[in-house]
């Protein structure tokens, strides 16, 4: 959410015994799991795999399972964002029959996969099993998956609910039949993955028979294969040769499990019915009570095995069973050189991987730090802006009533938020200090770093350092900033801080600043702004909707744009007056929903936040003269100077009197009007 640093201020094959150099352009077009600017290119997963294989660019993918609790769902989505930064080609989400996997529960497989696609921008594969499900139920789940924007399915038989498999009279008993059903009912909409077993399925009569069953699944319409885990590279390479020998030509991805603990290894081996090689057990047994030592060994073993696989030239990508952990898998990928945090972004904001949004390339800047909220509020749109935002006279933004949807909720606990934002607030100044601590990354009075705000659930990103000193100064004085960007005049699109879009381009930005501030400040600000028109556009609104603006005809103002070889100008970020009124409802509500509700009813702390909510204004400023140094800081300096015209005098008898002296002397000549105080 803060990748531009705008203060954006910013059961699986591993666990299941179920289912019997074309050059830089190719690499760039398929490196990320999110769509690029080429809206008309094919973005199917199998097409991405094809391009990567042609270019000799190996990839990795990650498997996760749905958590059991709502807080676990919040943590998992946060992990998606972190691990997604390394560039996985896709992730997959397992199907757990006992967890109501096709429901709308926040812990269901369906909702976790949907969130990964729509809100995290990750290409996702949803597992689907035949176990204890009728054909009608399966069709319903597939229809729902399609409606949610999911376009990849891993078709598995699944584990029996009891000891032995019982035939599903109204369903399917083999993964092959499930693949056939998907192709029959949904034609070519879904890319389909199936499971392979390098040592043969434990229920198969023989290894050769199991290979034939795998070929049947591919012949029925499967697009690629992910294998069960294994412990020796030769095991997979032999399996790969045997598959090719019988005519299986689709990509086959090895399933890699970095050993992370003794008990988890035992459980995994029990479920998958595999044997751990003796040479591995000889190392692990003496250190079985030392998790750190086992994890270190597991990383080393996985790296060495993966290097053999990649060096063979026959393995295009690696699939990792993460067990919902990130340290070991991330370290393996770093050592292999596959973890690549590419600073180039397709667009300045976080994209969605939902196919219906693939043409979207314009958004209002207000949701820069809350992209998941923007996607949620526009999920019912039939069309998404492409090329230009246009005159949004009636954008149908959905209401955001549930601030505690697991993919919108802060990833910090209530206790952590109280430590950051104050166990007890004593005045508005206490709030100013919280904002200032966030900007400066310094500890607050309680000794805790403020790593987020209600409007920015991540720490400040790199771009904000360009504005840090100015932001600190204004926040200390009650200009509570929630979004900002510096002016940029023709930086290369490859710039590690401001860059976005394809290589060889140039990007531009107008200086932008958005903040809450008091009505007294707004009164002074409006007076000051008169001398900065038309260079500075402004929108000022309070919670009741009293709106003041100098935007002509309520037209949108492009504040970010890019020029790239062979393309029209792209303007992905705008300040839109109409959208701002929808955003203000959300922005003001966050004071109450995420901050005030941390405190008891009628407590002083809660009343301070409520006072700010009820009486402050939300302001945005745009400096249109982007080639020059931003004048927005001078605007605020002028506002403070005007406010400083209030003088306080203390009498000798200690009785305190306040006097307001404002003297205006206008001296006119042919060139200017001067103001003296």
PDB file of N, CA and C in Angstrom, residues 228-317:
ATOM      1  N   UNK A 228       3.843 -33.821  -5.372  1.00  0.00           N
ATOM      2  CA  UNK A 228       4.007 -34.094  -3.950  1.00  0.00           C
ATOM      3  C   UNK A 228       5.450 -33.782  -3.567  1.00  0.00           C
ATOM      4  N   UNK A 229       5.677 -33.507  -2.289  1.00  0.00           N
ATOM      5  CA  UNK A 229       7.043 -33.212  -1.855  1.00  0.00           C
ATOM      6  C   UNK A 229       7.922 -34.458  -1.977  1.00  0.00           C
ATOM      7  N   UNK A 230       9.219 -34.227  -1.986  1.00  0.00           N
ATOM      8  CA  UNK A 230      10.220 -35.298  -2.071  1.00  0.00           C
ATOM      9  C   UNK A 230      11.485 -34.756  -1.425  1.00  0.00           C
ATOM     10  N   UNK A 231      12.485 -35.618  -1.242  1.00  0.00           N
ATOM     11  CA  UNK A 231      13.678 -35.197  -0.504  1.00  0.00           C
ATOM     12  C   UNK A 231      14.971 -35.325  -1.297  1.00  0.00           C
ATOM     13  N   UNK A 232      14.903 -35.927  -2.466  1.00  0.00           N
ATOM     14  CA  UNK A 232      16.095 -36.051  -3.306  1.00  0.00           C
ATOM     15  C   UNK A 232      15.781 -35.514  -4.694  1.00  0.00           C
ATOM     16  N   UNK A 233      16.689 -34.726  -5.251  1.00  0.00           N
ATOM     17  CA  UNK A 233      16.473 -34.164  -6.588  1.00  0.00           C
ATOM     18  C   UNK A 233      16.317 -35.265  -7.631  1.00  0.00           C
ATOM     19  N   UNK A 234      17.092 -36.341  -7.502  1.00  0.00           N
ATOM     20  CA  UNK A 234      17.019 -37.430  -8.486  1.00  0.00           C
ATOM     21  C   UNK A 234      15.627 -38.047  -8.545  1.00  0.00           C
ATOM     22  N   UNK A 235      14.914 -38.052  -7.409  1.00  0.00           N
ATOM     23  CA  UNK A 235      13.560 -38.612  -7.390  1.00  0.00           C
ATOM     24  C   UNK A 235      12.664 -37.847  -8.348  1.00  0.00           C
ATOM     25  N   UNK A 236      12.734 -36.525  -8.299  1.00  0.00           N
ATOM     26  CA  UNK A 236      11.892 -35.728  -9.194  1.00  0.00           C
ATOM     27  C   UNK A 236      12.355 -35.831 -10.639  1.00  0.00           C
ATOM     28  N   UNK A 237      13.665 -35.761 -10.877  1.00  0.00           N
ATOM     29  CA  UNK A 237      14.154 -35.771 -12.252  1.00  0.00           C
ATOM     30  C   UNK A 237      13.820 -37.085 -12.956  1.00  0.00           C
ATOM     31  N   UNK A 238      13.861 -38.191 -12.225  1.00  0.00           N
ATOM     32  CA  UNK A 238      13.444 -39.469 -12.817  1.00  0.00           C
ATOM     33  C   UNK A 238      11.948 -39.434 -13.152  1.00  0.00           C
ATOM     34  N   UNK A 239      11.147 -38.929 -12.224  1.00  0.00           N
ATOM     35  CA  UNK A 239       9.706 -38.807 -12.440  1.00  0.00           C
ATOM     36  C   UNK A 239       9.430 -37.939 -13.667  1.00  0.00           C
ATOM     37  N   UNK A 240      10.154 -36.838 -13.819  1.00  0.00           N
ATOM     38  CA  UNK A 240       9.962 -35.948 -14.957  1.00  0.00           C
ATOM     39  C   UNK A 240      10.274 -36.674 -16.265  1.00  0.00           C
ATOM     40  N   UNK A 241      11.377 -37.412 -16.300  1.00  0.00           N
ATOM     41  CA  UNK A 241      11.735 -38.162 -17.515  1.00  0.00           C
ATOM     42  C   UNK A 241      10.670 -39.202 -17.841  1.00  0.00           C
ATOM     43  N   UNK A 242      10.155 -39.863 -16.803  1.00  0.00           N
ATOM     44  CA  UNK A 242       9.135 -40.892 -17.028  1.00  0.00           C
ATOM     45  C   UNK A 242       7.846 -40.277 -17.558  1.00  0.00           C
ATOM     46  N   UNK A 243       7.493 -39.091 -17.069  1.00  0.00           N
ATOM     47  CA  UNK A 243       6.287 -38.412 -17.569  1.00  0.00           C
ATOM     48  C   UNK A 243       6.456 -38.040 -19.035  1.00  0.00           C
ATOM     49  N   UNK A 244       7.597 -37.499 -19.383  1.00  0.00           N
ATOM     50  CA  UNK A 244       7.823 -37.117 -20.781  1.00  0.00           C
ATOM     51  C   UNK A 244       7.815 -38.342 -21.691  1.00  0.00           C
ATOM     52  N   UNK A 245       8.304 -39.447 -21.158  1.00  0.00           N
ATOM     53  CA  UNK A 245       8.392 -40.663 -21.973  1.00  0.00           C
ATOM     54  C   UNK A 245       7.023 -41.195 -22.374  1.00  0.00           C
ATOM     55  N   UNK A 246       5.987 -40.928 -21.573  1.00  0.00           N
ATOM     56  CA  UNK A 246       4.651 -41.427 -21.910  1.00  0.00           C
ATOM     57  C   UNK A 246       3.777 -40.329 -22.526  1.00  0.00           C
ATOM     58  N   UNK A 247       4.384 -39.210 -22.886  1.00  0.00           N
ATOM     59  CA  UNK A 247       3.652 -38.202 -23.640  1.00  0.00           C
ATOM     60  C   UNK A 247       3.050 -37.075 -22.826  1.00  0.00           C
ATOM     61  N   UNK A 248       3.439 -36.924 -21.570  1.00  0.00           N
ATOM     62  CA  UNK A 248       2.967 -35.784 -20.770  1.00  0.00           C
ATOM     63  C   UNK A 248       3.886 -34.601 -21.070  1.00  0.00           C
ATOM     64  N   UNK A 249       3.340 -33.552 -21.660  1.00  0.00           N
ATOM     65  CA  UNK A 249       4.163 -32.432 -22.123  1.00  0.00           C
ATOM     66  C   UNK A 249       3.939 -31.134 -21.344  1.00  0.00           C
ATOM     67  N   UNK A 250       2.947 -31.076 -20.474  1.00  0.00           N
ATOM     68  CA  UNK A 250       2.645 -29.832 -19.755  1.00  0.00           C
ATOM     69  C   UNK A 250       3.731 -29.548 -18.716  1.00  0.00           C
ATOM     70  N   UNK A 251       3.847 -28.294 -18.262  1.00  0.00           N
ATOM     71  CA  UNK A 251       4.843 -27.987 -17.215  1.00  0.00           C
ATOM     72  C   UNK A 251       4.616 -28.828 -15.962  1.00  0.00           C
ATOM     73  N   UNK A 252       5.703 -29.307 -15.386  1.00  0.00           N
ATOM     74  CA  UNK A 252       5.652 -30.091 -14.155  1.00  0.00           C
ATOM     75  C   UNK A 252       6.529 -29.385 -13.127  1.00  0.00           C
ATOM     76  N   UNK A 253       5.912 -28.925 -12.034  1.00  0.00           N
ATOM     77  CA  UNK A 253       6.615 -28.150 -11.025  1.00  0.00           C
ATOM     78  C   UNK A 253       6.904 -29.010  -9.803  1.00  0.00           C
ATOM     79  N   UNK A 254       8.145 -29.048  -9.359  1.00  0.00           N
ATOM     80  CA  UNK A 254       8.482 -29.831  -8.163  1.00  0.00           C
ATOM     81  C   UNK A 254       7.965 -29.158  -6.895  1.00  0.00           C
ATOM     82  N   UNK A 255       7.365 -29.938  -6.013  1.00  0.00           N
ATOM     83  CA  UNK A 255       6.904 -29.425  -4.728  1.00  0.00           C
ATOM     84  C   UNK A 255       8.019 -29.508  -3.701  1.00  0.00           C
ATOM     85  N   UNK A 256       8.445 -28.357  -3.192  1.00  0.00           N
ATOM     86  CA  UNK A 256       9.603 -28.287  -2.301  1.00  0.00           C
ATOM     87  C   UNK A 256       9.140 -27.948  -0.890  1.00  0.00           C
ATOM     88  N   UNK A 257       9.640 -28.730   0.071  1.00  0.00           N
ATOM     89  CA  UNK A 257       9.288 -28.496   1.475  1.00  0.00           C
ATOM     90  C   UNK A 257      10.555 -28.266   2.284  1.00  0.00           C
ATOM     91  N   UNK A 258      10.871 -27.000   2.610  1.00  0.00           N
ATOM     92  CA  UNK A 258      12.026 -26.769   3.501  1.00  0.00           C
ATOM     93  C   UNK A 258      11.698 -27.272   4.907  1.00  0.00           C
ATOM     94  N   UNK A 259      12.469 -28.196   5.410  1.00  0.00           N
ATOM     95  CA  UNK A 259      12.236 -28.751   6.746  1.00  0.00           C
ATOM     96  C   UNK A 259      12.388 -27.637   7.778  1.00  0.00           C
ATOM     97  N   UNK A 260      11.367 -27.461   8.638  1.00  0.00           N
ATOM     98  CA  UNK A 260      11.375 -26.340   9.569  1.00  0.00           C
ATOM     99  C   UNK A 260      11.283 -26.759  11.035  1.00  0.00           C
ATOM    100  N   UNK A 261      10.967 -28.025  11.276  1.00  0.00           N
ATOM    101  CA  UNK A 261      10.858 -28.496  12.652  1.00  0.00           C
ATOM    102  C   UNK A 261      10.656 -30.000  12.666  1.00  0.00           C
ATOM    103  N   UNK A 262      11.050 -30.627  13.751  1.00  0.00           N
ATOM    104  CA  UNK A 262      10.976 -32.089  13.842  1.00  0.00           C
ATOM    105  C   UNK A 262       9.537 -32.573  13.835  1.00  0.00           C
ATOM    106  N   UNK A 263       8.690 -31.948  14.654  1.00  0.00           N
ATOM    107  CA  UNK A 263       7.305 -32.403  14.750  1.00  0.00           C
ATOM    108  C   UNK A 263       6.534 -32.154  13.453  1.00  0.00           C
ATOM    109  N   UNK A 264       6.757 -30.993  12.825  1.00  0.00           N
ATOM    110  CA  UNK A 264       6.049 -30.710  11.574  1.00  0.00           C
ATOM    111  C   UNK A 264       6.484 -31.676  10.485  1.00  0.00           C
ATOM    112  N   UNK A 265       7.761 -32.076  10.497  1.00  0.00           N
ATOM    113  CA  UNK A 265       8.237 -33.058   9.519  1.00  0.00           C
ATOM    114  C   UNK A 265       7.564 -34.408   9.745  1.00  0.00           C
ATOM    115  N   UNK A 266       7.485 -34.845  10.998  1.00  0.00           N
ATOM    116  CA  UNK A 266       6.840 -36.128  11.299  1.00  0.00           C
ATOM    117  C   UNK A 266       5.382 -36.129  10.878  1.00  0.00           C
ATOM    118  N   UNK A 267       4.675 -35.024  11.166  1.00  0.00           N
ATOM    119  CA  UNK A 267       3.268 -34.944  10.814  1.00  0.00           C
ATOM    120  C   UNK A 267       3.084 -34.959   9.301  1.00  0.00           C
ATOM    121  N   UNK A 268       3.934 -34.229   8.600  1.00  0.00           N
ATOM    122  CA  UNK A 268       3.828 -34.159   7.150  1.00  0.00           C
ATOM    123  C   UNK A 268       4.103 -35.519   6.517  1.00  0.00           C
ATOM    124  N   UNK A 269       5.109 -36.202   7.005  1.00  0.00           N
ATOM    125  CA  UNK A 269       5.449 -37.517   6.471  1.00  0.00           C
ATOM    126  C   UNK A 269       4.312 -38.503   6.725  1.00  0.00           C
ATOM    127  N   UNK A 270       3.670 -38.381   7.906  1.00  0.00           N
ATOM    128  CA  UNK A 270       2.550 -39.262   8.235  1.00  0.00           C
ATOM    129  C   UNK A 270       1.384 -39.041   7.280  1.00  0.00           C
ATOM    130  N   UNK A 271       1.057 -37.782   7.026  1.00  0.00           N
ATOM    131  CA  UNK A 271      -0.075 -37.476   6.153  1.00  0.00           C
ATOM    132  C   UNK A 271       0.210 -37.843   4.700  1.00  0.00           C
ATOM    133  N   UNK A 272       1.426 -37.621   4.260  1.00  0.00           N
ATOM    134  CA  UNK A 272       1.747 -37.865   2.855  1.00  0.00           C
ATOM    135  C   UNK A 272       2.211 -39.289   2.590  1.00  0.00           C
ATOM    136  N   UNK A 273       2.419 -40.040   3.655  1.00  0.00           N
ATOM    137  CA  UNK A 273       2.832 -41.441   3.545  1.00  0.00           C
ATOM    138  C   UNK A 273       4.156 -41.574   2.784  1.00  0.00           C
ATOM    139  N   UNK A 274       5.086 -40.689   3.107  1.00  0.00           N
ATOM    140  CA  UNK A 274       6.411 -40.722   2.509  1.00  0.00           C
ATOM    141  C   UNK A 274       7.431 -41.170   3.534  1.00  0.00           C
ATOM    142  N   UNK A 275       8.569 -41.623   3.039  1.00  0.00           N
ATOM    143  CA  UNK A 275       9.674 -41.986   3.913  1.00  0.00           C
ATOM    144  C   UNK A 275      10.771 -40.944   3.785  1.00  0.00           C
ATOM    145  N   UNK A 276      11.295 -40.527   4.939  1.00  0.00           N
ATOM    146  CA  UNK A 276      12.401 -39.573   4.927  1.00  0.00           C
ATOM    147  C   UNK A 276      13.696 -40.356   4.732  1.00  0.00           C
ATOM    148  N   UNK A 277      14.548 -39.935   3.786  1.00  0.00           N
ATOM    149  CA  UNK A 277      15.810 -40.656   3.555  1.00  0.00           C
ATOM    150  C   UNK A 277      16.647 -40.767   4.827  1.00  0.00           C
ATOM    151  N   UNK A 278      17.347 -41.858   4.935  1.00  0.00           N
ATOM    152  CA  UNK A 278      18.122 -42.142   6.146  1.00  0.00           C
ATOM    153  C   UNK A 278      19.168 -41.068   6.407  1.00  0.00           C
ATOM    154  N   UNK A 279      19.779 -40.528   5.329  1.00  0.00           N
ATOM    155  CA  UNK A 279      20.833 -39.534   5.522  1.00  0.00           C
ATOM    156  C   UNK A 279      20.287 -38.241   6.135  1.00  0.00           C
ATOM    157  N   UNK A 280      19.000 -37.948   5.886  1.00  0.00           N
ATOM    158  CA  UNK A 280      18.388 -36.763   6.480  1.00  0.00           C
ATOM    159  C   UNK A 280      18.049 -37.022   7.943  1.00  0.00           C
ATOM    160  N   UNK A 281      17.507 -38.194   8.239  1.00  0.00           N
ATOM    161  CA  UNK A 281      17.152 -38.523   9.624  1.00  0.00           C
ATOM    162  C   UNK A 281      18.389 -38.586  10.514  1.00  0.00           C
ATOM    163  N   UNK A 282      19.510 -39.012   9.952  1.00  0.00           N
ATOM    164  CA  UNK A 282      20.740 -39.086  10.750  1.00  0.00           C
ATOM    165  C   UNK A 282      21.196 -37.703  11.203  1.00  0.00           C
ATOM    166  N   UNK A 283      20.889 -36.691  10.387  1.00  0.00           N
ATOM    167  CA  UNK A 283      21.246 -35.322  10.767  1.00  0.00           C
ATOM    168  C   UNK A 283      20.228 -34.756  11.753  1.00  0.00           C
ATOM    169  N   UNK A 284      18.961 -35.046  11.528  1.00  0.00           N
ATOM    170  CA  UNK A 284      17.889 -34.406  12.293  1.00  0.00           C
ATOM    171  C   UNK A 284      17.718 -34.995  13.689  1.00  0.00           C
ATOM    172  N   UNK A 285      17.836 -36.292  13.823  1.00  0.00           N
ATOM    173  CA  UNK A 285      17.568 -36.939  15.116  1.00  0.00           C
ATOM    174  C   UNK A 285      18.379 -36.338  16.266  1.00  0.00           C
ATOM    175  N   UNK A 286      19.682 -36.096  16.106  1.00  0.00           N
ATOM    176  CA  UNK A 286      20.450 -35.538  17.244  1.00  0.00           C
ATOM    177  C   UNK A 286      20.065 -34.097  17.595  1.00  0.00           C
ATOM    178  N   UNK A 287      19.419 -33.395  16.687  1.00  0.00           N
ATOM    179  CA  UNK A 287      19.083 -31.986  16.955  1.00  0.00           C
ATOM    180  C   UNK A 287      17.566 -31.778  16.974  1.00  0.00           C
ATOM    181  N   UNK A 288      16.795 -32.839  17.198  1.00  0.00           N
ATOM    182  CA  UNK A 288      15.345 -32.754  17.064  1.00  0.00           C
ATOM    183  C   UNK A 288      14.702 -31.784  18.054  1.00  0.00           C
ATOM    184  N   UNK A 289      15.381 -31.458  19.140  1.00  0.00           N
ATOM    185  CA  UNK A 289      14.825 -30.515  20.117  1.00  0.00           C
ATOM    186  C   UNK A 289      15.309 -29.085  19.896  1.00  0.00           C
ATOM    187  N   UNK A 290      16.073 -28.884  18.849  1.00  0.00           N
ATOM    188  CA  UNK A 290      16.626 -27.554  18.547  1.00  0.00           C
ATOM    189  C   UNK A 290      16.008 -27.059  17.237  1.00  0.00           C
ATOM    190  N   UNK A 291      14.895 -26.316  17.341  1.00  0.00           N
ATOM    191  CA  UNK A 291      14.181 -25.880  16.143  1.00  0.00           C
ATOM    192  C   UNK A 291      15.035 -25.000  15.250  1.00  0.00           C
ATOM    193  N   UNK A 292      15.843 -24.138  15.849  1.00  0.00           N
ATOM    194  CA  UNK A 292      16.679 -23.245  15.050  1.00  0.00           C
ATOM    195  C   UNK A 292      17.688 -24.041  14.229  1.00  0.00           C
ATOM    196  N   UNK A 293      18.274 -25.061  14.838  1.00  0.00           N
ATOM    197  CA  UNK A 293      19.260 -25.885  14.132  1.00  0.00           C
ATOM    198  C   UNK A 293      18.603 -26.677  13.007  1.00  0.00           C
ATOM    199  N   UNK A 294      17.405 -27.207  13.291  1.00  0.00           N
ATOM    200  CA  UNK A 294      16.697 -27.963  12.250  1.00  0.00           C
ATOM    201  C   UNK A 294      16.325 -27.050  11.088  1.00  0.00           C
ATOM    202  N   UNK A 295      15.836 -25.849  11.398  1.00  0.00           N
ATOM    203  CA  UNK A 295      15.464 -24.917  10.327  1.00  0.00           C
ATOM    204  C   UNK A 295      16.686 -24.554   9.484  1.00  0.00           C
ATOM    205  N   UNK A 296      17.821 -24.340  10.137  1.00  0.00           N
ATOM    206  CA  UNK A 296      19.044 -24.013   9.408  1.00  0.00           C
ATOM    207  C   UNK A 296      19.436 -25.155   8.478  1.00  0.00           C
ATOM    208  N   UNK A 297      19.332 -26.386   8.997  1.00  0.00           N
ATOM    209  CA  UNK A 297      19.638 -27.540   8.148  1.00  0.00           C
ATOM    210  C   UNK A 297      18.628 -27.647   7.005  1.00  0.00           C
ATOM    211  N   UNK A 298      17.341 -27.436   7.330  1.00  0.00           N
ATOM    212  CA  UNK A 298      16.300 -27.539   6.311  1.00  0.00           C
ATOM    213  C   UNK A 298      16.510 -26.558   5.172  1.00  0.00           C
ATOM    214  N   UNK A 299      16.943 -25.336   5.507  1.00  0.00           N
ATOM    215  CA  UNK A 299      17.226 -24.336   4.469  1.00  0.00           C
ATOM    216  C   UNK A 299      18.378 -24.805   3.587  1.00  0.00           C
ATOM    217  N   UNK A 300      19.452 -25.298   4.237  1.00  0.00           N
ATOM    218  CA  UNK A 300      20.620 -25.780   3.481  1.00  0.00           C
ATOM    219  C   UNK A 300      20.226 -26.939   2.570  1.00  0.00           C
ATOM    220  N   UNK A 301      19.464 -27.895   3.107  1.00  0.00           N
ATOM    221  CA  UNK A 301      19.075 -29.064   2.310  1.00  0.00           C
ATOM    222  C   UNK A 301      18.198 -28.676   1.128  1.00  0.00           C
ATOM    223  N   UNK A 302      17.268 -27.754   1.357  1.00  0.00           N
ATOM    224  CA  UNK A 302      16.376 -27.321   0.283  1.00  0.00           C
ATOM    225  C   UNK A 302      17.147 -26.554  -0.788  1.00  0.00           C
ATOM    226  N   UNK A 303      18.064 -25.682  -0.386  1.00  0.00           N
ATOM    227  CA  UNK A 303      18.843 -24.916  -1.357  1.00  0.00           C
ATOM    228  C   UNK A 303      19.664 -25.849  -2.241  1.00  0.00           C
ATOM    229  N   UNK A 304      20.350 -26.808  -1.625  1.00  0.00           N
ATOM    230  CA  UNK A 304      21.189 -27.726  -2.405  1.00  0.00           C
ATOM    231  C   UNK A 304      20.342 -28.547  -3.384  1.00  0.00           C
ATOM    232  N   UNK A 305      19.185 -29.019  -2.938  1.00  0.00           N
ATOM    233  CA  UNK A 305      18.320 -29.813  -3.811  1.00  0.00           C
ATOM    234  C   UNK A 305      17.785 -28.953  -4.960  1.00  0.00           C
ATOM    235  N   UNK A 306      17.369 -27.728  -4.643  1.00  0.00           N
ATOM    236  CA  UNK A 306      16.803 -26.859  -5.677  1.00  0.00           C
ATOM    237  C   UNK A 306      17.853 -26.461  -6.703  1.00  0.00           C
ATOM    238  N   UNK A 307      19.090 -26.282  -6.271  1.00  0.00           N
ATOM    239  CA  UNK A 307      20.146 -25.943  -7.230  1.00  0.00           C
ATOM    240  C   UNK A 307      20.352 -27.066  -8.238  1.00  0.00           C
ATOM    241  N   UNK A 308      20.294 -28.291  -7.772  1.00  0.00           N
ATOM    242  CA  UNK A 308      20.419 -29.431  -8.685  1.00  0.00           C
ATOM    243  C   UNK A 308      19.257 -29.423  -9.678  1.00  0.00           C
ATOM    244  N   UNK A 309      18.049 -29.164  -9.185  1.00  0.00           N
ATOM    245  CA  UNK A 309      16.881 -29.147 -10.066  1.00  0.00           C
ATOM    246  C   UNK A 309      16.996 -28.054 -11.120  1.00  0.00           C
ATOM    247  N   UNK A 310      17.350 -26.850 -10.692  1.00  0.00           N
ATOM    248  CA  UNK A 310      17.434 -25.735 -11.639  1.00  0.00           C
ATOM    249  C   UNK A 310      18.589 -25.925 -12.616  1.00  0.00           C
ATOM    250  N   UNK A 311      19.720 -26.471 -12.129  1.00  0.00           N
ATOM    251  CA  UNK A 311      20.878 -26.680 -13.004  1.00  0.00           C
ATOM    252  C   UNK A 311      20.621 -27.758 -14.044  1.00  0.00           C
ATOM    253  N   UNK A 312      19.613 -28.586 -13.818  1.00  0.00           N
ATOM    254  CA  UNK A 312      19.306 -29.651 -14.781  1.00  0.00           C
ATOM    255  C   UNK A 312      18.796 -29.092 -16.101  1.00  0.00           C
ATOM    256  N   UNK A 313      18.290 -27.861 -16.073  1.00  0.00           N
ATOM    257  CA  UNK A 313      17.727 -27.260 -17.275  1.00  0.00           C
ATOM    258  C   UNK A 313      16.348 -27.768 -17.627  1.00  0.00           C
ATOM    259  N   UNK A 314      15.808 -28.691 -16.823  1.00  0.00           N
ATOM    260  CA  UNK A 314      14.504 -29.286 -17.124  1.00  0.00           C
ATOM    261  C   UNK A 314      13.399 -28.779 -16.205  1.00  0.00           C
ATOM    262  N   UNK A 315      13.762 -27.939 -15.249  1.00  0.00           N
ATOM    263  CA  UNK A 315      12.793 -27.480 -14.245  1.00  0.00           C
ATOM    264  C   UNK A 315      12.567 -25.979 -14.420  1.00  0.00           C
ATOM    265  N   UNK A 316      11.390 -25.565 -14.868  1.00  0.00           N
ATOM    266  CA  UNK A 316      11.148 -24.140 -15.141  1.00  0.00           C
ATOM    267  C   UNK A 316      10.815 -23.318 -13.906  1.00  0.00           C
ATOM    268  N   UNK A 317      10.359 -23.975 -12.825  1.00  0.00           N
ATOM    269  CA  UNK A 317       9.965 -23.244 -11.630  1.00  0.00           C
ATOM    270  C   UNK A 317       9.871 -24.169 -10.439  1.00  0.00           C
TER     271      UNK A 317
END
